Amino acid sequence: MDRGRYTCVLPDSGAEVPTVTAMRARELGRKSVVVGDRVGLVGDTSGAPGALARIVRIAERRSVLRRTAEDDATTAEGRLERVVVANADQLVIVSALADPPPRTGFIDRCLVAAYDADVEPLLCLTKADLAGPEAVLDYYAELELPYVLIRPDSELDALRALLAGRISVLVGHSGVGKSTLVNRLVPEAARAVGVVSAIGRGRHTSTSAVALRLPPAAGGADPAAEGWIIDTPGVRSFGLAHVSADSLLHGFPDLVEGTVDCPANCPHTADEADCGLDAWVAAGKADPRRLASYRRLLASRAGETDPRGEPEQRGEPPVVG
């Protein structure tokens, strides 16, 4: 999408077939069109220079990945809900292992959003040449979260295999190497690449979400297994005001069983003396840092913490270390 124009790909069209430029028809009213949508087109769909079609229908979405500017739904920012992408199968959470350091609070938020949207998560750890993944993987050990390690000189076969035949959306903080990764996967994408500042923050380089067709694998694989990746602009926060308090817990599956002994309507906050999560963690069945992250999200939803989000998003040390 760019300034009211949408680039569309016709069904069963190959990489060499021209794309169709379209505008949203007036009869759609306020319905928004987002990257990943399946739409109905009328008019000139030839893809010829200057041709313009109209989008007259948006098909029902299989999945909707959303985020808000804040966690507190009572604020204007919390009520401002944004659809990141439609119809994704997989959320690829891109996090650097160093420069900038991993932000587990951000990863936790992305996991909550993925589970809420019924999208499978994949953790992609970049800059593995600068630091080891042990601390991050230990933090998520109970989740059996699928992951891949990326080094500047490493082959991407394992990642390509996980992307094949799927629509995958990539999210991550600025500076984690997401655009570099996209350019390695799709060389013709030419996504802008930035640098990380001295305080460990990257500059925003991608300015809009864009869907990119993955090139066929070596050996002439089935074109149906090529898959798509959707590159998104770097984000500093991933608000969860759209996620209910009950659904928030399901973003922490390692804690769910620990709530069995909780009293009815337990808020699971630190000041609830009878909350079963404290005993669950004390028994070694979950990482205490995971419980702390969950409770920070609960407090943020209630407007009890800095609205900018997790401690590491405010320049404080990351959870992992």
Short mmCIF file of N, CA and C in Angstrom, two decimals, residues 34-183:
data_model
loop_
_atom_site.label_atom_id
_atom_site.label_comp_id
_atom_site.label_asym_id
_atom_site.label_seq_id
_atom_site.Cartn_x
_atom_site.Cartn_y
_atom_site.Cartn_z
N VAL A 34 -5.44 -4.16 4.14
CA VAL A 34 -4.09 -4.27 4.70
C VAL A 34 -3.29 -5.31 3.92
N VAL A 35 -1.98 -5.26 4.11
CA VAL A 35 -1.11 -6.23 3.45
C VAL A 35 -1.51 -7.64 3.88
N GLY A 36 -1.63 -8.52 2.91
CA GLY A 36 -2.03 -9.90 3.17
C GLY A 36 -3.48 -10.17 2.88
N ASP A 37 -4.29 -9.13 2.65
CA ASP A 37 -5.71 -9.32 2.36
C ASP A 37 -5.91 -10.01 1.02
N ARG A 38 -6.97 -10.82 0.95
CA ARG A 38 -7.46 -11.37 -0.31
C ARG A 38 -8.62 -10.47 -0.73
N VAL A 39 -8.55 -9.95 -1.93
CA VAL A 39 -9.54 -8.96 -2.35
C VAL A 39 -10.14 -9.33 -3.70
N GLY A 40 -11.32 -8.75 -3.97
CA GLY A 40 -11.95 -8.87 -5.28
C GLY A 40 -11.68 -7.63 -6.10
N LEU A 41 -11.26 -7.80 -7.34
CA LEU A 41 -10.89 -6.70 -8.22
C LEU A 41 -11.85 -6.59 -9.39
N VAL A 42 -12.11 -5.36 -9.82
CA VAL A 42 -12.82 -5.12 -11.07
C VAL A 42 -12.04 -4.05 -11.84
N GLY A 43 -12.35 -3.92 -13.10
CA GLY A 43 -11.67 -2.91 -13.91
C GLY A 43 -10.47 -3.49 -14.64
N ASP A 44 -9.51 -2.65 -14.90
CA ASP A 44 -8.33 -3.04 -15.68
C ASP A 44 -7.34 -3.79 -14.80
N THR A 45 -7.28 -5.11 -14.96
CA THR A 45 -6.36 -5.94 -14.18
C THR A 45 -5.20 -6.45 -15.04
N SER A 46 -4.92 -5.73 -16.12
CA SER A 46 -3.85 -6.17 -17.02
C SER A 46 -2.46 -5.95 -16.43
N GLY A 47 -2.34 -4.99 -15.53
CA GLY A 47 -1.03 -4.66 -14.98
C GLY A 47 -0.22 -3.77 -15.90
N ALA A 48 -0.84 -3.28 -16.94
CA ALA A 48 -0.14 -2.40 -17.88
C ALA A 48 0.16 -1.06 -17.22
N PRO A 49 1.22 -0.37 -17.67
CA PRO A 49 1.54 0.94 -17.09
C PRO A 49 0.34 1.88 -17.16
N GLY A 50 0.02 2.52 -16.06
CA GLY A 50 -1.09 3.45 -16.02
C GLY A 50 -2.45 2.81 -15.76
N ALA A 51 -2.52 1.48 -15.82
CA ALA A 51 -3.79 0.80 -15.58
C ALA A 51 -4.15 0.86 -14.10
N LEU A 52 -5.45 0.97 -13.80
CA LEU A 52 -5.88 1.07 -12.41
C LEU A 52 -7.16 0.27 -12.22
N ALA A 53 -7.10 -0.71 -11.32
CA ALA A 53 -8.29 -1.52 -10.98
C ALA A 53 -8.90 -0.96 -9.70
N ARG A 54 -10.04 -1.56 -9.31
CA ARG A 54 -10.68 -1.17 -8.06
C ARG A 54 -10.87 -2.39 -7.18
N ILE A 55 -10.63 -2.21 -5.87
CA ILE A 55 -10.89 -3.25 -4.89
C ILE A 55 -12.32 -3.08 -4.40
N VAL A 56 -13.17 -4.08 -4.67
CA VAL A 56 -14.59 -3.97 -4.34
C VAL A 56 -15.01 -4.94 -3.24
N ARG A 57 -14.13 -5.85 -2.87
CA ARG A 57 -14.49 -6.83 -1.85
C ARG A 57 -13.24 -7.27 -1.10
N ILE A 58 -13.38 -7.46 0.21
CA ILE A 58 -12.31 -7.99 1.05
C ILE A 58 -12.78 -9.33 1.59
N ALA A 59 -12.07 -10.39 1.27
CA ALA A 59 -12.48 -11.73 1.71
C ALA A 59 -12.31 -11.85 3.22
N GLU A 60 -13.06 -12.76 3.81
CA GLU A 60 -12.95 -13.01 5.25
C GLU A 60 -11.51 -13.41 5.58
N ARG A 61 -10.98 -12.83 6.63
CA ARG A 61 -9.58 -13.06 6.99
C ARG A 61 -9.42 -14.33 7.84
N ARG A 62 -8.46 -15.16 7.48
CA ARG A 62 -8.16 -16.38 8.26
C ARG A 62 -7.52 -16.04 9.59
N SER A 63 -6.71 -15.00 9.60
CA SER A 63 -6.04 -14.55 10.81
C SER A 63 -5.80 -13.06 10.71
N VAL A 64 -5.77 -12.40 11.86
CA VAL A 64 -5.53 -10.95 11.89
C VAL A 64 -4.54 -10.67 13.02
N LEU A 65 -3.37 -10.21 12.67
CA LEU A 65 -2.37 -9.84 13.66
C LEU A 65 -2.52 -8.35 13.95
N ARG A 66 -2.77 -8.02 15.22
CA ARG A 66 -3.03 -6.64 15.61
C ARG A 66 -2.02 -6.17 16.65
N ARG A 67 -1.92 -4.86 16.78
CA ARG A 67 -1.20 -4.26 17.89
C ARG A 67 -1.80 -2.90 18.17
N THR A 68 -1.57 -2.40 19.37
CA THR A 68 -2.01 -1.07 19.74
C THR A 68 -0.79 -0.27 20.20
N ALA A 69 -0.97 1.03 20.32
CA ALA A 69 0.15 1.87 20.74
C ALA A 69 0.45 1.70 22.23
N GLU A 70 -0.59 1.34 23.02
CA GLU A 70 -0.43 1.13 24.45
C GLU A 70 -1.21 -0.10 24.88
N ASP A 71 -1.00 -0.51 26.14
CA ASP A 71 -1.71 -1.66 26.69
C ASP A 71 -3.04 -1.29 27.32
N ASP A 72 -3.16 -0.06 27.81
CA ASP A 72 -4.34 0.37 28.55
C ASP A 72 -5.44 0.80 27.58
N ALA A 73 -6.53 0.02 27.55
CA ALA A 73 -7.61 0.28 26.60
C ALA A 73 -8.42 1.53 26.96
N THR A 74 -8.18 2.10 28.14
CA THR A 74 -8.93 3.30 28.53
C THR A 74 -8.29 4.56 27.96
N THR A 75 -7.10 4.46 27.39
CA THR A 75 -6.42 5.62 26.82
C THR A 75 -6.69 5.70 25.32
N ALA A 76 -6.48 6.89 24.76
CA ALA A 76 -6.69 7.08 23.32
C ALA A 76 -5.75 6.18 22.52
N GLU A 77 -4.50 6.07 22.99
CA GLU A 77 -3.53 5.24 22.28
C GLU A 77 -3.90 3.76 22.38
N GLY A 78 -4.43 3.36 23.53
CA GLY A 78 -4.84 1.96 23.69
C GLY A 78 -6.03 1.59 22.84
N ARG A 79 -6.88 2.58 22.54
CA ARG A 79 -8.05 2.32 21.69
C ARG A 79 -7.71 2.36 20.21
N LEU A 80 -6.50 2.85 19.89
CA LEU A 80 -6.08 2.94 18.49
C LEU A 80 -5.49 1.59 18.08
N GLU A 81 -6.33 0.76 17.51
CA GLU A 81 -5.92 -0.60 17.15
C GLU A 81 -5.47 -0.64 15.69
N ARG A 82 -4.32 -1.24 15.45
CA ARG A 82 -3.79 -1.34 14.10
C ARG A 82 -3.69 -2.80 13.68
N VAL A 83 -4.18 -3.09 12.49
CA VAL A 83 -4.00 -4.43 11.92
C VAL A 83 -2.63 -4.43 11.25
N VAL A 84 -1.74 -5.27 11.74
CA VAL A 84 -0.39 -5.35 11.19
C VAL A 84 -0.41 -6.05 9.84
N VAL A 85 -1.11 -7.18 9.78
CA VAL A 85 -1.15 -7.96 8.56
C VAL A 85 -2.32 -8.94 8.66
N ALA A 86 -2.87 -9.31 7.52
CA ALA A 86 -3.97 -10.28 7.46
C ALA A 86 -3.49 -11.59 6.85
N ASN A 87 -4.12 -12.67 7.27
CA ASN A 87 -3.94 -13.99 6.66
C ASN A 87 -2.54 -14.58 6.80
N ALA A 88 -1.81 -14.16 7.81
CA ALA A 88 -0.48 -14.74 8.03
C ALA A 88 -0.61 -16.11 8.69
N ASP A 89 0.30 -17.00 8.37
CA ASP A 89 0.36 -18.31 9.01
C ASP A 89 1.36 -18.32 10.16
N GLN A 90 2.35 -17.45 10.07
CA GLN A 90 3.49 -17.54 10.97
C GLN A 90 4.02 -16.15 11.31
N LEU A 91 4.33 -15.94 12.59
CA LEU A 91 4.94 -14.69 13.03
C LEU A 91 6.41 -14.97 13.34
N VAL A 92 7.29 -14.38 12.57
CA VAL A 92 8.73 -14.55 12.77
C VAL A 92 9.22 -13.38 13.60
N ILE A 93 9.57 -13.66 14.86
CA ILE A 93 10.03 -12.63 15.78
C ILE A 93 11.55 -12.53 15.65
N VAL A 94 12.01 -11.45 15.06
CA VAL A 94 13.45 -11.29 14.81
C VAL A 94 14.06 -10.52 15.97
N SER A 95 15.04 -11.14 16.62
CA SER A 95 15.71 -10.52 17.77
C SER A 95 17.21 -10.74 17.64
N ALA A 96 17.98 -9.68 17.87
CA ALA A 96 19.45 -9.81 17.85
C ALA A 96 19.91 -10.35 19.19
N LEU A 97 21.01 -11.09 19.16
CA LEU A 97 21.61 -11.60 20.40
C LEU A 97 22.57 -10.58 21.01
N ALA A 98 22.91 -9.58 20.24
CA ALA A 98 23.78 -8.50 20.72
C ALA A 98 23.66 -7.34 19.75
N ASP A 99 23.90 -6.10 20.28
CA ASP A 99 23.98 -4.91 19.44
C ASP A 99 22.78 -4.73 18.51
N PRO A 100 21.56 -4.55 19.04
CA PRO A 100 21.17 -4.40 20.45
C PRO A 100 20.93 -5.75 21.11
N PRO A 101 20.97 -5.78 22.46
CA PRO A 101 20.76 -7.04 23.18
C PRO A 101 19.32 -7.52 23.05
N PRO A 102 19.07 -8.80 23.30
CA PRO A 102 17.70 -9.34 23.17
C PRO A 102 16.75 -8.70 24.17
N ARG A 103 15.53 -8.45 23.73
CA ARG A 103 14.50 -7.83 24.56
C ARG A 103 13.40 -8.87 24.79
N THR A 104 13.49 -9.61 25.87
CA THR A 104 12.52 -10.67 26.11
C THR A 104 11.13 -10.11 26.38
N GLY A 105 11.03 -8.91 26.94
CA GLY A 105 9.72 -8.32 27.14
C GLY A 105 9.00 -8.12 25.82
N PHE A 106 9.73 -7.67 24.80
CA PHE A 106 9.15 -7.48 23.48
C PHE A 106 8.77 -8.83 22.87
N ILE A 107 9.64 -9.82 23.01
CA ILE A 107 9.34 -11.15 22.48
C ILE A 107 8.09 -11.71 23.14
N ASP A 108 7.97 -11.53 24.46
CA ASP A 108 6.78 -12.00 25.16
C ASP A 108 5.52 -11.37 24.59
N ARG A 109 5.59 -10.08 24.30
CA ARG A 109 4.44 -9.39 23.74
C ARG A 109 4.07 -9.96 22.37
N CYS A 110 5.07 -10.21 21.56
CA CYS A 110 4.82 -10.77 20.23
C CYS A 110 4.20 -12.16 20.34
N LEU A 111 4.65 -12.94 21.31
CA LEU A 111 4.09 -14.28 21.50
C LEU A 111 2.61 -14.19 21.88
N VAL A 112 2.29 -13.26 22.79
CA VAL A 112 0.89 -13.06 23.18
C VAL A 112 0.05 -12.71 21.95
N ALA A 113 0.54 -11.77 21.13
CA ALA A 113 -0.19 -11.35 19.93
C ALA A 113 -0.34 -12.50 18.95
N ALA A 114 0.69 -13.33 18.82
CA ALA A 114 0.64 -14.46 17.89
C ALA A 114 -0.40 -15.48 18.35
N TYR A 115 -0.36 -15.85 19.62
CA TYR A 115 -1.33 -16.83 20.13
C TYR A 115 -2.75 -16.29 20.04
N ASP A 116 -2.92 -14.99 20.31
CA ASP A 116 -4.25 -14.39 20.24
C ASP A 116 -4.78 -14.40 18.80
N ALA A 117 -3.88 -14.23 17.82
CA ALA A 117 -4.27 -14.21 16.41
C ALA A 117 -4.31 -15.61 15.80
N ASP A 118 -3.98 -16.63 16.58
CA ASP A 118 -3.91 -18.01 16.09
C ASP A 118 -2.88 -18.13 14.96
N VAL A 119 -1.74 -17.48 15.17
CA VAL A 119 -0.63 -17.52 14.24
C VAL A 119 0.55 -18.19 14.94
N GLU A 120 1.23 -19.09 14.26
CA GLU A 120 2.34 -19.81 14.88
C GLU A 120 3.57 -18.92 15.00
N PRO A 121 4.24 -18.91 16.15
CA PRO A 121 5.44 -18.09 16.31
C PRO A 121 6.71 -18.84 15.92
N LEU A 122 7.69 -18.10 15.46
CA LEU A 122 9.04 -18.62 15.18
C LEU A 122 10.02 -17.56 15.65
N LEU A 123 10.97 -17.95 16.49
CA LEU A 123 11.97 -17.02 16.99
C LEU A 123 13.21 -17.09 16.10
N CYS A 124 13.57 -15.95 15.54
CA CYS A 124 14.74 -15.86 14.66
C CYS A 124 15.79 -15.01 15.35
N LEU A 125 16.87 -15.63 15.81
CA LEU A 125 17.91 -14.95 16.57
C LEU A 125 19.07 -14.60 15.64
N THR A 126 19.26 -13.30 15.43
CA THR A 126 20.30 -12.82 14.52
C THR A 126 21.57 -12.44 15.29
N LYS A 127 22.63 -12.14 14.53
CA LYS A 127 23.92 -11.72 15.07
C LYS A 127 24.47 -12.76 16.05
N ALA A 128 24.28 -14.04 15.68
CA ALA A 128 24.75 -15.14 16.53
C ALA A 128 26.26 -15.24 16.53
N ASP A 129 26.92 -14.43 15.70
CA ASP A 129 28.39 -14.39 15.73
C ASP A 129 28.89 -13.51 16.87
N LEU A 130 28.00 -12.67 17.45
CA LEU A 130 28.41 -11.74 18.50
C LEU A 130 28.12 -12.25 19.91
N ALA A 131 27.16 -13.16 20.04
CA ALA A 131 26.80 -13.68 21.36
C ALA A 131 26.08 -15.01 21.19
N GLY A 132 26.12 -15.82 22.24
CA GLY A 132 25.46 -17.10 22.22
C GLY A 132 23.98 -16.98 22.56
N PRO A 133 23.18 -18.00 22.20
CA PRO A 133 21.73 -17.93 22.42
C PRO A 133 21.28 -18.53 23.74
N GLU A 134 22.21 -19.01 24.57
CA GLU A 134 21.84 -19.81 25.73
C GLU A 134 20.88 -19.09 26.67
N ALA A 135 21.13 -17.82 26.96
CA ALA A 135 20.28 -17.10 27.92
C ALA A 135 18.85 -16.99 27.41
N VAL A 136 18.69 -16.66 26.13
CA VAL A 136 17.36 -16.52 25.56
C VAL A 136 16.65 -17.87 25.51
N LEU A 137 17.35 -18.90 25.04
CA LEU A 137 16.72 -20.21 24.92
C LEU A 137 16.36 -20.78 26.28
N ASP A 138 17.18 -20.50 27.30
CA ASP A 138 16.86 -20.96 28.65
C ASP A 138 15.59 -20.28 29.15
N TYR A 139 15.41 -19.03 28.83
CA TYR A 139 14.24 -18.27 29.26
C TYR A 139 12.96 -18.87 28.68
N TYR A 140 13.04 -19.40 27.45
CA TYR A 140 11.87 -19.96 26.78
C TYR A 140 11.88 -21.49 26.74
N ALA A 141 12.67 -22.10 27.60
CA ALA A 141 12.86 -23.55 27.55
C ALA A 141 11.54 -24.31 27.70
N GLU A 142 10.64 -23.84 28.56
CA GLU A 142 9.39 -24.56 28.82
C GLU A 142 8.41 -24.47 27.66
N LEU A 143 8.61 -23.55 26.75
CA LEU A 143 7.66 -23.34 25.66
C LEU A 143 7.92 -24.22 24.45
N GLU A 144 9.12 -24.78 24.36
CA GLU A 144 9.52 -25.52 23.16
C GLU A 144 9.29 -24.64 21.92
N LEU A 145 9.69 -23.40 22.04
CA LEU A 145 9.50 -22.42 20.97
C LEU A 145 10.47 -22.71 19.83
N PRO A 146 9.98 -22.91 18.61
CA PRO A 146 10.90 -23.14 17.49
C PRO A 146 11.77 -21.91 17.24
N TYR A 147 13.02 -22.15 16.86
CA TYR A 147 13.93 -21.03 16.65
C TYR A 147 14.96 -21.38 15.58
N VAL A 148 15.57 -20.34 15.03
CA VAL A 148 16.70 -20.49 14.12
C VAL A 148 17.76 -19.47 14.51
N LEU A 149 19.02 -19.83 14.32
CA LEU A 149 20.14 -18.94 14.60
C LEU A 149 20.71 -18.44 13.28
N ILE A 150 20.95 -17.13 13.20
CA ILE A 150 21.43 -16.52 11.96
C ILE A 150 22.75 -15.80 12.22
N ARG A 151 23.76 -16.15 11.43
CA ARG A 151 25.04 -15.44 11.43
C ARG A 151 25.23 -14.78 10.06
N PRO A 152 26.07 -13.77 9.98
CA PRO A 152 26.25 -13.11 8.68
C PRO A 152 26.68 -14.05 7.56
N ASP A 153 27.44 -15.09 7.91
CA ASP A 153 27.96 -16.00 6.89
C ASP A 153 27.24 -17.33 6.87
N SER A 154 26.15 -17.47 7.63
CA SER A 154 25.48 -18.76 7.70
C SER A 154 24.54 -18.96 6.53
N GLU A 155 24.35 -20.21 6.17
CA GLU A 155 23.36 -20.54 5.15
C GLU A 155 21.96 -20.34 5.74
N LEU A 156 20.99 -20.09 4.88
CA LEU A 156 19.63 -19.84 5.35
C LEU A 156 18.68 -20.98 5.03
N ASP A 157 19.25 -22.16 4.75
CA ASP A 157 18.42 -23.30 4.35
C ASP A 157 17.39 -23.67 5.41
N ALA A 158 17.80 -23.66 6.68
CA ALA A 158 16.87 -24.04 7.76
C ALA A 158 15.71 -23.05 7.84
N LEU A 159 16.02 -21.77 7.71
CA LEU A 159 14.97 -20.76 7.75
C LEU A 159 14.07 -20.86 6.53
N ARG A 160 14.66 -21.05 5.36
CA ARG A 160 13.85 -21.15 4.14
C ARG A 160 12.88 -22.33 4.24
N ALA A 161 13.34 -23.42 4.84
CA ALA A 161 12.47 -24.59 4.99
C ALA A 161 11.27 -24.27 5.87
N LEU A 162 11.47 -23.43 6.88
CA LEU A 162 10.37 -23.06 7.78
C LEU A 162 9.44 -22.02 7.16
N LEU A 163 9.91 -21.32 6.14
CA LEU A 163 9.10 -20.31 5.47
C LEU A 163 8.37 -20.86 4.25
N ALA A 164 8.81 -21.99 3.73
CA ALA A 164 8.28 -22.54 2.49
C ALA A 164 6.78 -22.81 2.59
N GLY A 165 6.05 -22.36 1.59
CA GLY A 165 4.63 -22.65 1.52
C GLY A 165 3.78 -21.92 2.52
N ARG A 166 4.32 -20.91 3.19
CA ARG A 166 3.58 -20.20 4.22
C ARG A 166 3.65 -18.69 4.00
N ILE A 167 2.72 -17.98 4.60
CA ILE A 167 2.78 -16.52 4.64
C ILE A 167 3.31 -16.15 6.02
N SER A 168 4.50 -15.60 6.06
CA SER A 168 5.18 -15.30 7.32
C SER A 168 5.39 -13.80 7.44
N VAL A 169 5.05 -13.25 8.60
CA VAL A 169 5.26 -11.83 8.84
C VAL A 169 6.43 -11.66 9.80
N LEU A 170 7.38 -10.80 9.43
CA LEU A 170 8.57 -10.56 10.23
C LEU A 170 8.38 -9.29 11.05
N VAL A 171 8.60 -9.39 12.36
CA VAL A 171 8.54 -8.22 13.24
C VAL A 171 9.81 -8.18 14.08
N GLY A 172 10.20 -6.99 14.48
CA GLY A 172 11.38 -6.86 15.32
C GLY A 172 11.71 -5.40 15.54
N HIS A 173 12.50 -5.15 16.60
CA HIS A 173 12.99 -3.81 16.86
C HIS A 173 13.88 -3.34 15.72
N SER A 174 14.00 -2.05 15.55
CA SER A 174 14.96 -1.51 14.58
C SER A 174 16.37 -1.89 15.01
N GLY A 175 17.20 -2.23 14.03
CA GLY A 175 18.60 -2.53 14.32
C GLY A 175 18.91 -3.98 14.57
N VAL A 176 17.88 -4.87 14.54
CA VAL A 176 18.15 -6.28 14.84
C VAL A 176 18.59 -7.06 13.61
N GLY A 177 18.61 -6.41 12.46
CA GLY A 177 19.07 -7.08 11.23
C GLY A 177 17.94 -7.65 10.39
N LYS A 178 16.73 -7.18 10.61
CA LYS A 178 15.58 -7.72 9.87
C LYS A 178 15.67 -7.40 8.38
N SER A 179 15.99 -6.15 8.05
CA SER A 179 16.08 -5.78 6.64
C SER A 179 17.22 -6.51 5.94
N THR A 180 18.32 -6.68 6.66
CA THR A 180 19.44 -7.45 6.09
C THR A 180 19.01 -8.88 5.80
N LEU A 181 18.25 -9.46 6.73
CA LEU A 181 17.75 -10.83 6.54
C LEU A 181 16.82 -10.90 5.34
N VAL A 182 15.92 -9.94 5.22
CA VAL A 182 15.00 -9.92 4.09
C VAL A 182 15.76 -9.83 2.78
N ASN A 183 16.78 -9.00 2.72
CA ASN A 183 17.57 -8.86 1.50
C ASN A 183 18.32 -10.14 1.14
#
